[in-house]
Amino acid sequence: MKSTEYQPLRGDVSARIRERIVDGTYPAGSRLVERTIAAELGVSRVPVREALHTLVRDGFAVERDTGGTAVRTYEPHEIDELFEVRAALEGVIVDHLTQATDELTPLRDNLEDVKRHLDAGDVDAAVAANAEFHAIMARIGHGPMVRGLLVDLDARMRWLLSQHSDPAAIHAEHRELVEAMESGDARRVHAVNRRHLATSRQAFDAEQPG
């Protein structure tokens, strides 16, 4: 008799593992052990094995020389490239939002969410909400082509930005960016966004060991 028990799709498991990589549950460089992950997710090892192959292909994990799979680490020049690509694509987005300030409500809501978490002393929640800011910008800031280009980059950037240990500083920069967009001054907006990404890049370096 065929089992009616739900068997998760590979994509479901892959998404759940990827989210754990992005939120730091599985840190950069850590081993991704099939048996352990299967137990944590409550699934068999088969979908986990298939999901790990997908994550290797998508650039979130690597196959280890000694066998098995690990969370990918990024070389400094690769991180530089991610931030450069993000800055270029967000240039298109902030141009749109500077001319459509009536669409900024979701960003204002995000700022309030982060402030509430900071006031409550919930640093982890504040970091997570800060990391959503750029995803919201991508969602409201332009059409499907730009959003499509940002889909994969967004997860990688959320992972990088979630490494930042000073959510209050990031929140202040996000507020400054929204205020710049509200002003309608495109030159100011681009300057603030470039400075924000530059300080995020520097903060990421400062958080790394060694």
Coordinates of C-alpha atoms in Angstrom, one line a residue:
M1 CA 0.0 0.0 0.0
K2 CA 1.4 3.4 -1.0
S3 CA 2.2 5.6 2.0
T4 CA 0.1 8.8 2.3
E5 CA 2.6 10.4 4.6
Y6 CA 3.8 13.8 3.3
Q7 CA 7.2 13.6 1.8
P8 CA 8.8 17.1 1.5
L9 CA 9.9 18.2 -1.9
R10 CA 13.6 18.7 -2.5
G11 CA 12.9 22.4 -3.0
D12 CA 11.2 22.7 0.4
V13 CA 14.2 21.1 2.2
S14 CA 16.7 23.2 0.2
A15 CA 14.8 26.4 1.1
R16 CA 14.8 25.5 4.8
I17 CA 18.5 24.7 4.8
R18 CA 19.4 27.8 2.8
E19 CA 17.4 29.9 5.3
R20 CA 19.4 28.4 8.1
I21 CA 22.6 29.3 6.3
V22 CA 21.4 32.8 5.7
D23 CA 20.3 33.4 9.3
G24 CA 23.6 32.0 10.7
T25 CA 22.2 28.8 12.2
Y26 CA 24.7 27.0 10.0
P27 CA 27.8 29.3 10.0
A28 CA 30.1 29.9 7.1
G29 CA 32.6 27.0 6.8
S30 CA 30.6 24.6 9.0
R31 CA 29.9 21.0 7.9
L32 CA 26.4 20.2 6.6
V33 CA 25.9 16.6 7.9
E34 CA 23.0 14.8 6.1
R35 CA 22.1 12.7 9.2
T36 CA 22.1 15.7 11.6
I37 CA 20.1 18.0 9.3
A38 CA 17.6 15.2 8.5
A39 CA 17.0 14.8 12.2
E40 CA 16.6 18.5 12.8
L41 CA 14.2 19.0 9.9
G42 CA 12.3 15.7 10.6
V43 CA 12.9 14.3 7.1
S44 CA 14.7 11.4 5.6
R45 CA 18.3 11.7 4.4
V46 CA 17.4 11.5 0.7
P47 CA 15.8 14.9 0.3
V48 CA 18.6 16.4 2.4
R49 CA 21.2 14.8 0.1
E50 CA 19.4 16.2 -3.0
A51 CA 19.0 19.6 -1.3
L52 CA 22.7 19.8 -0.6
H53 CA 23.5 19.1 -4.2
T54 CA 21.2 22.0 -5.1
L55 CA 22.8 24.3 -2.6
V56 CA 26.2 23.5 -4.0
R57 CA 25.0 24.3 -7.5
D58 CA 23.4 27.6 -6.3
G59 CA 26.6 28.7 -4.5
F60 CA 25.5 28.4 -0.9
A61 CA 27.6 25.3 -0.1
V62 CA 30.7 23.6 -1.3
E63 CA 31.9 20.0 -1.5
R64 CA 34.8 19.4 0.8
D65 CA 38.1 17.9 -0.4
T66 CA 37.9 15.5 2.5
G67 CA 34.3 14.5 1.7
G68 CA 30.9 15.8 2.6
T69 CA 29.5 19.3 2.2
A70 CA 30.1 22.6 4.0
V71 CA 28.6 26.1 4.1
R72 CA 30.4 28.2 1.6
T73 CA 32.8 30.9 2.7
Y74 CA 33.4 34.0 0.5
E75 CA 36.8 35.4 -0.4
P76 CA 37.3 39.2 0.1
H77 CA 37.2 39.8 -3.7
E78 CA 33.9 37.9 -4.0
I79 CA 32.3 39.9 -1.2
D80 CA 33.5 43.1 -2.9
E81 CA 31.8 41.9 -6.1
L82 CA 28.5 41.1 -4.3
F83 CA 28.4 44.6 -2.8
E84 CA 29.3 46.2 -6.2
V85 CA 26.5 44.3 -8.0
R86 CA 24.1 45.2 -5.2
A87 CA 25.0 48.9 -5.4
A88 CA 24.5 48.9 -9.2
L89 CA 21.1 47.2 -9.0
E90 CA 19.9 49.3 -6.1
G91 CA 20.9 52.4 -8.0
V92 CA 18.0 51.6 -10.3
I93 CA 15.7 50.9 -7.4
V94 CA 16.4 54.0 -5.4
D95 CA 15.9 56.1 -8.5
H96 CA 12.4 54.8 -8.8
L97 CA 11.6 55.2 -5.1
T98 CA 12.9 58.7 -5.1
Q99 CA 10.3 59.6 -7.7
A100 CA 7.5 57.5 -6.0
T101 CA 7.6 58.4 -2.4
D102 CA 4.1 57.2 -1.9
E103 CA 5.5 53.7 -2.2
L104 CA 7.8 54.0 0.8
T105 CA 5.3 52.9 3.5
P106 CA 6.7 49.3 3.7
L107 CA 10.2 50.7 4.4
R108 CA 8.8 53.0 7.0
D109 CA 7.1 50.1 8.6
N110 CA 10.3 48.1 8.6
L111 CA 12.1 51.0 10.4
E112 CA 9.4 51.0 13.1
D113 CA 9.8 47.2 13.5
V114 CA 13.5 47.5 14.0
K115 CA 13.1 50.3 16.5
R116 CA 10.6 48.3 18.5
H117 CA 13.0 45.3 18.6
L118 CA 15.9 47.7 19.6
D119 CA 13.8 49.3 22.3
A120 CA 12.9 45.8 23.6
G121 CA 16.6 44.8 23.6
D122 CA 16.0 42.0 21.1
V123 CA 19.2 42.2 19.1
D124 CA 18.6 39.1 17.0
A125 CA 15.2 40.3 15.9
A126 CA 16.6 43.7 15.1
V127 CA 19.3 42.2 13.0
A128 CA 16.8 40.0 11.1
A129 CA 14.5 42.9 10.5
N130 CA 17.4 45.1 9.3
A131 CA 18.4 42.4 6.8
E132 CA 14.8 42.5 5.4
F133 CA 15.1 46.2 4.5
H134 CA 16.9 45.6 1.2
A135 CA 14.6 42.8 0.3
I136 CA 11.6 45.2 0.8
M137 CA 13.4 47.8 -1.4
A138 CA 13.7 45.2 -4.2
R139 CA 10.1 44.2 -3.8
I140 CA 8.6 47.7 -4.1
G141 CA 11.3 49.5 -6.0
H142 CA 10.9 48.3 -9.6
G143 CA 9.5 45.8 -12.0
P144 CA 9.9 42.0 -12.3
M145 CA 13.2 42.1 -14.3
V146 CA 15.1 43.9 -11.5
R147 CA 13.4 41.8 -8.8
G148 CA 14.4 38.6 -10.7
L149 CA 18.0 39.7 -10.9
L150 CA 18.0 40.3 -7.1
V151 CA 16.4 37.1 -6.0
D152 CA 19.6 35.1 -5.6
L153 CA 21.7 38.1 -4.6
D154 CA 19.2 39.0 -1.9
A155 CA 19.7 35.8 0.1
R156 CA 23.5 36.2 -0.1
M157 CA 23.3 39.8 0.9
R158 CA 21.0 39.0 3.8
W159 CA 23.6 36.5 5.0
L160 CA 26.3 39.0 4.8
L161 CA 24.3 41.8 6.4
S162 CA 23.1 39.6 9.2
Q163 CA 26.8 39.3 10.3
H164 CA 26.6 42.9 11.4
S165 CA 26.7 43.1 15.3
D166 CA 25.5 46.7 15.6
P167 CA 21.9 46.8 14.4
A168 CA 21.3 50.3 15.8
A169 CA 23.9 51.7 13.4
I170 CA 22.4 49.9 10.4
H171 CA 18.9 51.1 11.5
A172 CA 20.2 54.7 11.6
E173 CA 21.6 54.4 8.1
H174 CA 18.4 52.8 6.8
R175 CA 16.4 55.7 8.3
E176 CA 18.8 58.2 6.6
L177 CA 18.2 56.5 3.3
V178 CA 14.4 56.6 3.6
E179 CA 14.6 60.3 4.5
A180 CA 16.8 61.0 1.5
M181 CA 14.3 59.2 -0.8
E182 CA 11.5 61.3 0.8
S183 CA 13.5 64.5 0.0
G184 CA 13.4 63.6 -3.7
D185 CA 17.1 64.5 -4.1
A186 CA 18.5 61.7 -6.3
R187 CA 22.1 62.8 -5.8
R188 CA 21.7 62.6 -2.0
V189 CA 19.9 59.2 -2.2
H190 CA 22.7 57.7 -4.2
A191 CA 25.4 59.1 -1.9
V192 CA 23.6 57.8 1.2
N193 CA 23.1 54.3 -0.3
R194 CA 26.7 54.0 -1.5
R195 CA 27.9 55.1 1.9
H196 CA 25.6 52.6 3.6
L197 CA 26.8 49.7 1.6
A198 CA 30.4 50.8 2.1
T199 CA 30.0 50.8 5.9
S200 CA 28.2 47.5 5.8
R201 CA 31.2 46.0 3.8
Q202 CA 33.7 47.4 6.4
A203 CA 31.6 46.1 9.3
F204 CA 31.6 42.7 7.8
D205 CA 35.4 42.7 7.6
A206 CA 35.6 43.8 11.2
E207 CA 33.4 40.9 12.4
Q208 CA 35.5 38.2 10.7
P209 CA 38.0 36.3 12.9
G210 CA 41.7 37.0 12.5

